[in-house]
Short mmCIF file of C-alpha atoms in Angstrom, two decimals:
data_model
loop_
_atom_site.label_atom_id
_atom_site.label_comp_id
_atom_site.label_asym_id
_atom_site.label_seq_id
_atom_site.Cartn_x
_atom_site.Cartn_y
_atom_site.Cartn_z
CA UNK A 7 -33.52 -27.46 13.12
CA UNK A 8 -31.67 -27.27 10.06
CA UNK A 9 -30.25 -30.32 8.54
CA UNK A 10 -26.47 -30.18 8.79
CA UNK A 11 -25.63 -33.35 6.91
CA UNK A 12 -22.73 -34.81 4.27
CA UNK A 13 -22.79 -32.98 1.08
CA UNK A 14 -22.30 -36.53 -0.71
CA UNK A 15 -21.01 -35.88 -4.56
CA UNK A 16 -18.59 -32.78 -5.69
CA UNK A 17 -20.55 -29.87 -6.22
CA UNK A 18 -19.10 -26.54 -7.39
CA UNK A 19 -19.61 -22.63 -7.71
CA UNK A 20 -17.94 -21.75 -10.69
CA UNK A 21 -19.86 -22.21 -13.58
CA UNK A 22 -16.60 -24.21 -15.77
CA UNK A 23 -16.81 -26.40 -13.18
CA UNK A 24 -20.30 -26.88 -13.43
CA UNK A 25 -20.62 -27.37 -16.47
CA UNK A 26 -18.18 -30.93 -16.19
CA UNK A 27 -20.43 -31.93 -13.49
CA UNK A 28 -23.82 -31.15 -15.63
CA UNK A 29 -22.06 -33.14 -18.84
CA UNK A 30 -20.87 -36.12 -16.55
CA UNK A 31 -24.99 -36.27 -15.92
CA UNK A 32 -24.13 -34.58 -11.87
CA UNK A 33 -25.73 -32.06 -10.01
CA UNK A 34 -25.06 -28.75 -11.31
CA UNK A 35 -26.39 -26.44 -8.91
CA UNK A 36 -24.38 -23.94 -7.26
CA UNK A 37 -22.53 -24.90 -3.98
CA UNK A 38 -19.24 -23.40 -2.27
CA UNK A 39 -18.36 -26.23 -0.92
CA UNK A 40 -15.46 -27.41 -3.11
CA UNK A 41 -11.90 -26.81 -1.02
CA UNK A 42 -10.03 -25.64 -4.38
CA UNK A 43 -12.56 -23.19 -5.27
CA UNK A 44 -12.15 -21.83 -2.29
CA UNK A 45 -8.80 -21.05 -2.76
CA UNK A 46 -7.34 -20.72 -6.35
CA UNK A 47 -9.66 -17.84 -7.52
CA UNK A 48 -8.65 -15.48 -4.54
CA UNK A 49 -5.36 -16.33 -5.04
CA UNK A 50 -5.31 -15.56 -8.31
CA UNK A 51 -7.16 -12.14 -7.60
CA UNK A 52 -4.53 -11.25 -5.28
CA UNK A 53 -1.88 -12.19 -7.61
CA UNK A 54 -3.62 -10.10 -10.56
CA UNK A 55 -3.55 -7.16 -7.98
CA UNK A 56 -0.06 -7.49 -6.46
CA UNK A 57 1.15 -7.57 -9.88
CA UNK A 58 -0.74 -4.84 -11.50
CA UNK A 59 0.33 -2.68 -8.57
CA UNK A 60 3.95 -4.06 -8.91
CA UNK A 61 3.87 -2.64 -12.58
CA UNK A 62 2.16 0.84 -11.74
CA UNK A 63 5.13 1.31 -8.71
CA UNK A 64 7.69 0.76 -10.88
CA UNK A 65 6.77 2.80 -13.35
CA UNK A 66 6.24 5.48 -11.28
CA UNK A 67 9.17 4.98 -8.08
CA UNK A 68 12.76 3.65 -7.84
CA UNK A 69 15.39 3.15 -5.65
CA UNK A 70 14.52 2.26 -1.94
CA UNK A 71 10.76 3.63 -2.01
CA UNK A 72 10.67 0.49 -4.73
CA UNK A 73 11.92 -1.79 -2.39
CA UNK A 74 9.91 -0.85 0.28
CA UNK A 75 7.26 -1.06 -1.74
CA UNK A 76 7.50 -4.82 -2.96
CA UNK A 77 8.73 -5.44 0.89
CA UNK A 78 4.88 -4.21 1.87
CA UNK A 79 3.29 -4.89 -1.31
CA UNK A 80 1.10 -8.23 0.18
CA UNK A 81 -0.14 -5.84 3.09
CA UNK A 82 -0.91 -2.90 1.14
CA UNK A 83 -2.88 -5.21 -1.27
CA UNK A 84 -4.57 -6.72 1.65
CA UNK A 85 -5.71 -3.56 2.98
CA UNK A 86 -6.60 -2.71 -0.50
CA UNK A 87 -9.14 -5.36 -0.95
CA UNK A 88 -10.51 -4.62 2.90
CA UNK A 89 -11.10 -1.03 1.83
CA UNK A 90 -12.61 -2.23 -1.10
CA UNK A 91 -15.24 -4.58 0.10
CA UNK A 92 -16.57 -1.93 2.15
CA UNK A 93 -16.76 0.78 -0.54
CA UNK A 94 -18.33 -1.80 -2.89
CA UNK A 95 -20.99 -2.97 -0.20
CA UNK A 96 -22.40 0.33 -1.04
CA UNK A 97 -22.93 -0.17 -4.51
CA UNK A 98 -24.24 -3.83 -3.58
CA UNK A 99 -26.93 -1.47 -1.64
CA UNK A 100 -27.39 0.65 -4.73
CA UNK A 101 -27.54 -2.12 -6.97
CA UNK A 102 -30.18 -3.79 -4.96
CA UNK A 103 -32.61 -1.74 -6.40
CA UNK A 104 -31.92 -3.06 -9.85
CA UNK A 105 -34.00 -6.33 -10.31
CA UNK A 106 -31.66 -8.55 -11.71
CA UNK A 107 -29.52 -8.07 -8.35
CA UNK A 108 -32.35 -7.27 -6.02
CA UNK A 109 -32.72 -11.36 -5.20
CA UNK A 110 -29.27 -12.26 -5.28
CA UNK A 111 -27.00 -12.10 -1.89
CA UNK A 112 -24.44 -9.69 -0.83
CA UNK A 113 -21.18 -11.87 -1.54
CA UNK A 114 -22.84 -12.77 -5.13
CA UNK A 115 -23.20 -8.89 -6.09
CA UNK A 116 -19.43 -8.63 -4.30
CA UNK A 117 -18.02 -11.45 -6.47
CA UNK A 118 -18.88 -9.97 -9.90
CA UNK A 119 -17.91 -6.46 -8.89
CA UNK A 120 -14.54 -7.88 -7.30
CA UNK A 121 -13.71 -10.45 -10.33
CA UNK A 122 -14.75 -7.11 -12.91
CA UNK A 123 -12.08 -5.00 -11.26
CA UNK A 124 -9.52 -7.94 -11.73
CA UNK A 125 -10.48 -8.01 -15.02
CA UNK A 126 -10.03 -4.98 -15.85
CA UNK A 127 -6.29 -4.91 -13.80
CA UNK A 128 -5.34 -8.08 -15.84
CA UNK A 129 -7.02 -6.73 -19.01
CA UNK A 130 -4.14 -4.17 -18.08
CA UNK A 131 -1.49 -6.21 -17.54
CA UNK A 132 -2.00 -7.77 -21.03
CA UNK A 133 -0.51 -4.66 -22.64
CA UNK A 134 2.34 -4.95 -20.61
CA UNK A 135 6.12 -6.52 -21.39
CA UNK A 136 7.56 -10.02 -20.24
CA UNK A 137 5.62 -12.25 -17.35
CA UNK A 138 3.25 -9.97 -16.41
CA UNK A 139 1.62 -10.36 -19.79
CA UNK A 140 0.92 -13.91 -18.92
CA UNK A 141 -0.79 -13.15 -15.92
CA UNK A 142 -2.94 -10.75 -17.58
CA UNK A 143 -3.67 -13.21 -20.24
CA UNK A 144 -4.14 -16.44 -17.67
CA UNK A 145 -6.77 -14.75 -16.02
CA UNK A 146 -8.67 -12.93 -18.88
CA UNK A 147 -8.64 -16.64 -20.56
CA UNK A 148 -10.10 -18.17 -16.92
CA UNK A 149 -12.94 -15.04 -16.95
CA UNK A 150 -13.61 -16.00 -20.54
CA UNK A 151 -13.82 -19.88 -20.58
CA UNK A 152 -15.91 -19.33 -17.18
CA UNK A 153 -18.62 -17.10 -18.77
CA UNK A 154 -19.12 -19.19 -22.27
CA UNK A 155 -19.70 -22.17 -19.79
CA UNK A 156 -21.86 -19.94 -17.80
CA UNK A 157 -23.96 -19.36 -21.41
CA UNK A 158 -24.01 -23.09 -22.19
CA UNK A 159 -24.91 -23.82 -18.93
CA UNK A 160 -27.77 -21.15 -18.96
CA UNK A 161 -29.04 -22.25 -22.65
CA UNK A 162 -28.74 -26.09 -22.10
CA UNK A 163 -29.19 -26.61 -18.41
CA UNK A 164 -31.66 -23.87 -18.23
CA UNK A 165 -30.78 -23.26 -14.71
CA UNK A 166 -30.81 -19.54 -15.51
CA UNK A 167 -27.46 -19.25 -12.93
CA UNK A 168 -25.27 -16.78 -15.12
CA UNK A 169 -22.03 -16.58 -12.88
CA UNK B 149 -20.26 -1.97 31.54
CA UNK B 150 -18.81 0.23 28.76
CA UNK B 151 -18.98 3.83 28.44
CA UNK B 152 -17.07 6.20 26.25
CA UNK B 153 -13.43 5.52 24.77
CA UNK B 154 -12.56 2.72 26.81
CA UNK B 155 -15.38 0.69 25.54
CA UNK B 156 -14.64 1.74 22.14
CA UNK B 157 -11.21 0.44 22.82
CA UNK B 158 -12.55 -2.60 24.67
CA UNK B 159 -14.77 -3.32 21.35
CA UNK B 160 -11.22 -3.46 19.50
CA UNK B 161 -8.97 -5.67 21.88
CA UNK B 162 -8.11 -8.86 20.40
CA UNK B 163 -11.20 -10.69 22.78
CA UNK B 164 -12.99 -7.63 21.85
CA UNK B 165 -16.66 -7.77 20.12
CA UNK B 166 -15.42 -5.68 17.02
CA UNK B 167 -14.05 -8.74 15.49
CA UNK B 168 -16.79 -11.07 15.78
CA UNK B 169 -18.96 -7.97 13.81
CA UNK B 170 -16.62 -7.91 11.20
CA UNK B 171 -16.28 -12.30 11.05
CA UNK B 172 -20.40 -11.40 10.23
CA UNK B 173 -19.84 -8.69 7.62
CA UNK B 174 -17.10 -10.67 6.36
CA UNK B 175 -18.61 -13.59 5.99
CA UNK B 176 -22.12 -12.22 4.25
CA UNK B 177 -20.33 -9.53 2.53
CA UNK B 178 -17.44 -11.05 0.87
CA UNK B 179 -17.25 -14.40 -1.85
CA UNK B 180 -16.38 -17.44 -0.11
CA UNK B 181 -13.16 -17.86 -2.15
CA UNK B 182 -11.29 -14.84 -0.69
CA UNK B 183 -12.28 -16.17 2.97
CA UNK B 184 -8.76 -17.89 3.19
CA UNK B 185 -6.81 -15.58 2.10
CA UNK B 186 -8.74 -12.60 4.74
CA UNK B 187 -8.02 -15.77 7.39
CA UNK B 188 -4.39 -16.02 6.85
CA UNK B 189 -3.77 -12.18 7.05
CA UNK B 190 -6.28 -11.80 10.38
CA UNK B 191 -3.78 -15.23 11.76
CA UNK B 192 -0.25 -12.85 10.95
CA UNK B 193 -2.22 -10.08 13.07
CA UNK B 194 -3.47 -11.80 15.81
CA UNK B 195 -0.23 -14.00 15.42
CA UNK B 196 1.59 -10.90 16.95
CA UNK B 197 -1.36 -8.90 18.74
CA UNK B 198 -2.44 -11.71 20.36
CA UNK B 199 0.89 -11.90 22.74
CA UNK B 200 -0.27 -13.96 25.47
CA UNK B 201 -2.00 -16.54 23.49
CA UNK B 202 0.80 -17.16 21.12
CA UNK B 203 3.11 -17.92 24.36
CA UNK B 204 0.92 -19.87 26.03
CA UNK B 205 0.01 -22.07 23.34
CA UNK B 206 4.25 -22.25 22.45
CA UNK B 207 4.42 -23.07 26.52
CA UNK B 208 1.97 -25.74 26.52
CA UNK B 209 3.63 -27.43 22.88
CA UNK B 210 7.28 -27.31 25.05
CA UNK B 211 5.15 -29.96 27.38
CA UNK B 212 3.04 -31.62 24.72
CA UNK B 213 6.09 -32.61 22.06
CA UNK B 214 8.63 -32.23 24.76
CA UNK B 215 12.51 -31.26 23.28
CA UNK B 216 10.31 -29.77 20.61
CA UNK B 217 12.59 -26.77 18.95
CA UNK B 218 11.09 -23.16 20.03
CA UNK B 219 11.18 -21.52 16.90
CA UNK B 220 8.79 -25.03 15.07
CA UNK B 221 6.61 -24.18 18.02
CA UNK B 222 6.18 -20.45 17.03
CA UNK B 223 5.18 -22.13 13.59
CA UNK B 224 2.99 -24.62 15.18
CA UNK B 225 1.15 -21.85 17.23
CA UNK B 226 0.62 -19.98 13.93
CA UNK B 227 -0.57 -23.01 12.81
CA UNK B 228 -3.17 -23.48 15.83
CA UNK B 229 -4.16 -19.63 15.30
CA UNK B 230 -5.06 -20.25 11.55
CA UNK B 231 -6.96 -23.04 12.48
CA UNK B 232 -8.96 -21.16 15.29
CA UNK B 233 -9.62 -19.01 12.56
CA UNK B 234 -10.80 -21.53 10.29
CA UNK B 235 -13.20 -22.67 13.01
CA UNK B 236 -15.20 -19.70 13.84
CA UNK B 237 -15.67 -18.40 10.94
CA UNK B 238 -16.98 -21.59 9.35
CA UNK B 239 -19.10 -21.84 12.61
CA UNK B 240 -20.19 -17.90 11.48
CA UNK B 241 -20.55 -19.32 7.92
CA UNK B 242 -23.16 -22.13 9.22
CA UNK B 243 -25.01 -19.38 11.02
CA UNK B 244 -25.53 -16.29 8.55
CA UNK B 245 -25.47 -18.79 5.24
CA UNK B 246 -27.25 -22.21 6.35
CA UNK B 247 -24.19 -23.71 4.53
CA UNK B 248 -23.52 -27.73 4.27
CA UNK B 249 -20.86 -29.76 5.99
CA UNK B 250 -20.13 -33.15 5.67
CA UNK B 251 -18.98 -34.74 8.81
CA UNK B 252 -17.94 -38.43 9.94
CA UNK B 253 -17.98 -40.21 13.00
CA UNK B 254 -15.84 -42.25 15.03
CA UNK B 255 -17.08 -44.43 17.67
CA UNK B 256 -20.66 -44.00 16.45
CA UNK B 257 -21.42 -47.29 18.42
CA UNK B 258 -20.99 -44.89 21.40
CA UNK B 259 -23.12 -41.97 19.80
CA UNK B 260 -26.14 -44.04 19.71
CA UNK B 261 -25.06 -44.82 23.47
CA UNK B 262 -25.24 -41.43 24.20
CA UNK B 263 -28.03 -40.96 21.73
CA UNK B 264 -30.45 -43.38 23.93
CA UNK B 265 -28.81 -42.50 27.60
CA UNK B 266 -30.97 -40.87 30.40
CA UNK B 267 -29.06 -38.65 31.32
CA UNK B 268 -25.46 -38.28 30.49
CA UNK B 269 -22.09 -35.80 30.46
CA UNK B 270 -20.19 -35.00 27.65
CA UNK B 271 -17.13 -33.84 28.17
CA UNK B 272 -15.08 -32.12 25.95
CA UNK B 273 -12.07 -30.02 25.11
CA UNK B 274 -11.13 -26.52 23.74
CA UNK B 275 -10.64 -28.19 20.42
CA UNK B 276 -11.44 -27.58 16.55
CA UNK B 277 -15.41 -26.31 16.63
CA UNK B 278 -17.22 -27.61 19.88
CA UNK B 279 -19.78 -24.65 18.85
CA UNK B 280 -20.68 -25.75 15.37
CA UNK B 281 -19.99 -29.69 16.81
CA UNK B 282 -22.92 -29.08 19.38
CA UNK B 283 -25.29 -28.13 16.88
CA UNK B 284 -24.34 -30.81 14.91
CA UNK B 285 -24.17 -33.52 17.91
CA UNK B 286 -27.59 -32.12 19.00
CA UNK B 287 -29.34 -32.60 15.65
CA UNK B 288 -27.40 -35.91 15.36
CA UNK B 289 -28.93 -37.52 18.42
CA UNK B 290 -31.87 -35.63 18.25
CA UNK B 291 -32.25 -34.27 21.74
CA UNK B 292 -31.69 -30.98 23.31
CA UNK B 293 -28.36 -29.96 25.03
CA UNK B 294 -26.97 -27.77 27.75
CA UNK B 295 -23.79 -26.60 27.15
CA UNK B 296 -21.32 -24.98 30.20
CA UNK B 297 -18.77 -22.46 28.56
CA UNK B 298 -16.26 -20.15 30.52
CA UNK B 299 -17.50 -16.91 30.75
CA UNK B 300 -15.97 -14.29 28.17
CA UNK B 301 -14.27 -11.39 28.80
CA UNK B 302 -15.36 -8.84 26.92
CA UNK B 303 -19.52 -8.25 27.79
CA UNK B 304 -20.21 -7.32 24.70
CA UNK B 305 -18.14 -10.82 22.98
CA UNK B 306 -20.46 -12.60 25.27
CA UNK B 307 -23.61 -11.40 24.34
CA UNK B 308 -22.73 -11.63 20.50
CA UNK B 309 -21.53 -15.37 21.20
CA UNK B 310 -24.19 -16.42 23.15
CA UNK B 311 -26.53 -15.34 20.69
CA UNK B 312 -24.52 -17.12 17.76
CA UNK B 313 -24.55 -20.01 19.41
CA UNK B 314 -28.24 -19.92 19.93
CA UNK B 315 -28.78 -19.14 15.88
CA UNK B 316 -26.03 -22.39 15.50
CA UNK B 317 -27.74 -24.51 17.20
CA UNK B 318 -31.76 -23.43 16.44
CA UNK B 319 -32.93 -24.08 20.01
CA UNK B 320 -32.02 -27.16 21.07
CA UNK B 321 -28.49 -26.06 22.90
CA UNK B 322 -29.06 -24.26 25.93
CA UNK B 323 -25.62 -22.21 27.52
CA UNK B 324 -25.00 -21.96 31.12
CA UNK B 325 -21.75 -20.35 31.78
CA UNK B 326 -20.18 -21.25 34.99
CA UNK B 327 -19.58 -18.37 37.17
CA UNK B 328 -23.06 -18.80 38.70
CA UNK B 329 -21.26 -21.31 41.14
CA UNK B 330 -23.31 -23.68 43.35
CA UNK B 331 -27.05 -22.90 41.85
CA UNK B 332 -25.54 -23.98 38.49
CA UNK B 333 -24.13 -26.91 40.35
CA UNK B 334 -27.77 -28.07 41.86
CA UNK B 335 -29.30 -26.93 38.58
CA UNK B 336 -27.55 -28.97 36.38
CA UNK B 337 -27.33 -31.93 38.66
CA UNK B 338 -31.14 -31.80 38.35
CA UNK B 339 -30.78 -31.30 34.39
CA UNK B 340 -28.96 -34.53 34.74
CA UNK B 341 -31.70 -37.03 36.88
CA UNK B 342 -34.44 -35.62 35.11
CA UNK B 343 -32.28 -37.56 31.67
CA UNK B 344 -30.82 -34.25 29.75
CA UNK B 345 -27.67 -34.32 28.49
CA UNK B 346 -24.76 -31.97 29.78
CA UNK B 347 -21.58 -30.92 27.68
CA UNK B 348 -18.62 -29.49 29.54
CA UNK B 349 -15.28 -28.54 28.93
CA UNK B 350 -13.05 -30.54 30.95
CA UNK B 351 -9.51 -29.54 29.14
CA UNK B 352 -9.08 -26.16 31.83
CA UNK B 353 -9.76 -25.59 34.85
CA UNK B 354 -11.78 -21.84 35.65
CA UNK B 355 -11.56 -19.10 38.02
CA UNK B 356 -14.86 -20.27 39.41
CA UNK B 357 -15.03 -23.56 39.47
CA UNK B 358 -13.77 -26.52 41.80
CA UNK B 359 -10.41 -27.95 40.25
CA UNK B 360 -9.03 -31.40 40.48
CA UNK B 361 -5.34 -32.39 39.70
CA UNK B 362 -4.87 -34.52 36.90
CA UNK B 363 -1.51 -35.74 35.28
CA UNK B 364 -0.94 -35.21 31.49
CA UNK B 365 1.69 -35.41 29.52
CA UNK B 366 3.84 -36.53 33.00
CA UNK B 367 3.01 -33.01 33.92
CA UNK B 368 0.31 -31.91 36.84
CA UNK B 369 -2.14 -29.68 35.20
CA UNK B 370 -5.67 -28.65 37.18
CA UNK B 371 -8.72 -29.72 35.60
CA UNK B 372 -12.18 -29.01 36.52
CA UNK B 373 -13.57 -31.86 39.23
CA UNK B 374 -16.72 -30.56 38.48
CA UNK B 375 -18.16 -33.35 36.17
CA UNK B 376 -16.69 -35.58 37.69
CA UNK B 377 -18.40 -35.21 41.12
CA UNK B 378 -21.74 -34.19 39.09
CA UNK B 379 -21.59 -37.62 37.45
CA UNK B 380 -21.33 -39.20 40.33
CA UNK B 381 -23.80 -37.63 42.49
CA UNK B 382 -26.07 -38.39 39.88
CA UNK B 383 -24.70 -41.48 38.55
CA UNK B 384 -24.98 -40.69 34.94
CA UNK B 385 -21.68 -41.71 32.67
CA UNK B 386 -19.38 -39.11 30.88
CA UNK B 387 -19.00 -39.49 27.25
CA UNK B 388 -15.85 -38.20 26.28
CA UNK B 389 -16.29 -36.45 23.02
CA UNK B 390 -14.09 -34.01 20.54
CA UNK B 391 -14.94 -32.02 17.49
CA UNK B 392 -11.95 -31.99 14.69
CA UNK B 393 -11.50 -30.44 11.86
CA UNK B 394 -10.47 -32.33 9.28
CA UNK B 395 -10.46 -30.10 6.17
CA UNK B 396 -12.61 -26.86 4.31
CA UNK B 397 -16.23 -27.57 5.57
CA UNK B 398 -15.33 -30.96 7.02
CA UNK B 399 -15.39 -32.31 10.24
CA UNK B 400 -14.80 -35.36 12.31
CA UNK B 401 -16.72 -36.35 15.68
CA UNK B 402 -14.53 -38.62 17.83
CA UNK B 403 -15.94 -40.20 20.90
CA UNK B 404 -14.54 -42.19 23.32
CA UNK B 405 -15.68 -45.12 25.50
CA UNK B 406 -17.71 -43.94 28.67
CA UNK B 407 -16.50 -43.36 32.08
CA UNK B 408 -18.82 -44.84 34.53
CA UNK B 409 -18.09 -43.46 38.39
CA UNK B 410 -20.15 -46.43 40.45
CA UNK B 411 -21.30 -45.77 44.03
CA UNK B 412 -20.65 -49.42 45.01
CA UNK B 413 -16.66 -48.44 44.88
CA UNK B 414 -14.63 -47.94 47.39
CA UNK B 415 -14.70 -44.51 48.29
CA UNK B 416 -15.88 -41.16 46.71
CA UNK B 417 -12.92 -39.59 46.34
CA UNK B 418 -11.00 -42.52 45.21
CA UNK B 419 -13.91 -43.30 42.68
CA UNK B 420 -13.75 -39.64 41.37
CA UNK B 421 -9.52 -39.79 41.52
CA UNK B 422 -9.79 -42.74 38.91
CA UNK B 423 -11.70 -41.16 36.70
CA UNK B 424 -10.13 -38.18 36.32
CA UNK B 425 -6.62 -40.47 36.00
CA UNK B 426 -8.99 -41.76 32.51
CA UNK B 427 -10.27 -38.60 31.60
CA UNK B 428 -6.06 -37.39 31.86
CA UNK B 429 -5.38 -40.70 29.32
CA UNK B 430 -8.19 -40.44 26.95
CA UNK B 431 -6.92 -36.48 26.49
CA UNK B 432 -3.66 -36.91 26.13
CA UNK B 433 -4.18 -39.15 23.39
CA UNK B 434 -6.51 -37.11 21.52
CA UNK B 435 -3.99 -34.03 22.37
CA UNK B 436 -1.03 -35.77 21.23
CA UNK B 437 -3.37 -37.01 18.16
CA UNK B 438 -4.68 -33.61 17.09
CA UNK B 439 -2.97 -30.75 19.06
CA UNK B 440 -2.53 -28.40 16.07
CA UNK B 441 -6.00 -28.27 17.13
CA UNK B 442 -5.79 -27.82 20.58
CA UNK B 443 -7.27 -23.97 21.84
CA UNK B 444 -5.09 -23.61 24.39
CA UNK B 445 -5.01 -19.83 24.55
CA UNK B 446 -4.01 -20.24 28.54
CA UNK B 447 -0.83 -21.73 30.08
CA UNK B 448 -2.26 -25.43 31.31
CA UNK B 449 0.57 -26.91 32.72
CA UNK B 450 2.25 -26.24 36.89
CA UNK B 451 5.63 -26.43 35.98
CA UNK B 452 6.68 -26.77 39.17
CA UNK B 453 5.00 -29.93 39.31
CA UNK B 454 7.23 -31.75 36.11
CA UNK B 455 8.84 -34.73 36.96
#
């Protein structure tokens, strides 16, 4: 029987967070447990998404096909990520084959392709005029401050867990 | 049972299997931290493909918050529906990922009760995640325990669940679903002398089973009488016992003092009336308490029988 038990102290899954636990002397082992990590990173993918695809329609639409557009938009960038996740479970399957994936889990494989492709949407949005710029730039700063913490964590910690 | 396009079609109805496949892809497939948002569009679609269930749960809020506006109810029903959500996929997320949840207890007097009883029912409602909860009760206490569920009504749903809820709870809960009538009766009345532990849903009454009325809310609504007259035949006490959920990955066992139905009373039926008149209190409390939580996917409540 598998132990299904309190999960005592905060533990996280992003590797910033980490990182506070490791230097406050606390377990810094992965763990998805944490309610706000659960939430604030997808909602800042689909915000990165909805506003990259805001830009491309209106540089490319007006008049009512725009406003049916932004009427639809959080649909269309639901379905977006649905269609997604199933073409990029075949490169998960592809990528298996490479070792440093072959031993790590679907949904870990997902996550970097998924947070890449926002990356390179926000990446695009930093080029851009007014608040979309900041957008861009909040997340590209999040990606950026998560993967040095990732390095320290892999360096000092030697935990080997590059996020 | 299925054969061409109307089991493909079957596979996609709202109680359809197709669902519960992609809850499993979903769930192994995609990070944890876009789960919430995937759950909050799958509540706006089955907040308007699921008709019936929206209405009935609206129909049985008009009774439980009564003068309750209709359009707050519409919002509490979403509400209800994103929490279902919530609940079976976390129970998926416990199967397919051996995840960690931190629970706490109320009345945990009571659980070692239950814990040490020979023989015993626990009886339960359609509320937060009495799949994931058995597991959890069953490695709690340590003992092995049968579980009756209504029958699903898709085959295929079934078959899926039944086998989830074998993974959830790694052997030791057994499911008997009650459309097998009196043999489950004798059966479990058996389960019960020889000191196993029985959990039952006692919020809704079934096509198949025997019904009692019981009075909640100052409404009539027919529950089973099924535990009732199983704990009494075998004079074992009913623990009355609900599974919350109190947050992402958290949960909250509640149990309630025992019901004892004594052969010394005055009559059977009377003995059996009282109980259920208990059972009626001790859910309506935890109803009123938690009934954004409250799986009600059926109208409950005779409405000819208001006061």
């Amino acid at each position: 029987m598998r132990n299904l038990r309190s999960t005592g102290g905060p533990k996280y899954y992003f590797a910033l967070a980490r990182l506070v636990s490791w230097l406050r002397g606390q377990d810094a082992t992965r763990h998805e447990g944490d309610p706000l990590e659960a939430r604030l990173p997808g909602a800042g993918i689909f915000l990165v998404t909805g506003v990259y695809a805001l830009q491309l329609c209106d540089s490319i639409s007006s008049g009512w096909i725009q406003y049916l557009f932004w009427l639809t938009l959080p649909v269309l960038v639901f379905f977006l990520w649905v269609l997604l996740f199933y073409l990029f479970s075949f490169c998960v399957r592809a990528l298996r084959a490479v070792k440093p994936f072959s031993a790590l889990p679907n949904s870990r494989i997902q996550s970097v392709l998924i947070c890449g492709l926002t990356t390179v949407f926000a990446a695009i949005l930093t080029q851009s005029k007014a608040w979309p710029r900041a957008v861009g730039y909040v997340w590209m700063a999040s990606v950026f401050v998560n993967l040095a913490a990732a390095l320290i964590l892999f360096f000092a910690d030697g935990r080997r867990q590059l996020n | 049972m299925s054969n061409g396009d109307s089991g493909w079609l079957r596979d996609l109805a709202v109680r359809g299997v197709l669902w519960r496949h992609y809850l499993d892809w979903t769930i192994t497939n995609v990070p944890f931290y876009l789960h919430p948002i995937l759950l909050w569009f799958c509540t706006v679609f089955f907040f308007f493909f699921a008709g019936p269930a929206r209405r009935s749960l609206v129909a049985n809020l008009a009774v439980v918050l009564p003068g309750s506006n209709w359009f707050i109810n519409q919002l509490r029903a979403f509400r209800t529906l994103h929490t279902f959500a919530w609940t079976i996929a976390e129970a998926a997320v416990y199967k397919l990922k051996q995840a960690e949840f931190a629970y706490s207890i109320e009345g945990e007097a009571i659980l070692d009760e239950l814990a040490a009883a020979r023989g015993a029912i626990v009886l339960t409602a359609h509320m937060g995640n009495y799949d994931l909860g058995a597991a959890l009760f069953a490695e709690k206490v340590g003992r092995e325990l049968r579980m009756v569920r209504e029958p699903e009504a898709d085959a295929k749903t079934a078959e899926h669940l039944q086998a989830s809820l074998q993974q959830i709870g790694a052997g030791a809960v057994r499911i008997d679903y009650n459309t097998q009538g009196a043999a489950l009766s004798f059966d479990l009345l058996q389960a019960l002398r020889n000191g196993e532990i029985v959990s039952i849903q006692g919020d809704r009454a079934t096509r198949n089973a025997g019904e009692a009325i019981g009075r909640i809310f100052n409404t009539d609504v027919p529950l089973p009488s099924g535990p009732f007259t199983l704990a009494f035949a075998a004079q074992v006490p009913i623990y009355p016992l609900f599974i919350v959920r109190l947050g992402y990955r958290r949960y909250r066992i509640i149990l309630r003092s025992p019901l004892h139905l004594q052969r010394s009373g005055p009559d059977r039926a009377v003995e059996i009336s009282q109980a259920i008149g208990k059972w009626c209190r001790v859910l309506e409390g935890i109803i009123s308490q938690h009934h954004r939580q409250w799986f009600a996917f059926t109208p409950l409540f005779s409405r000819h029988a208001e006061s």
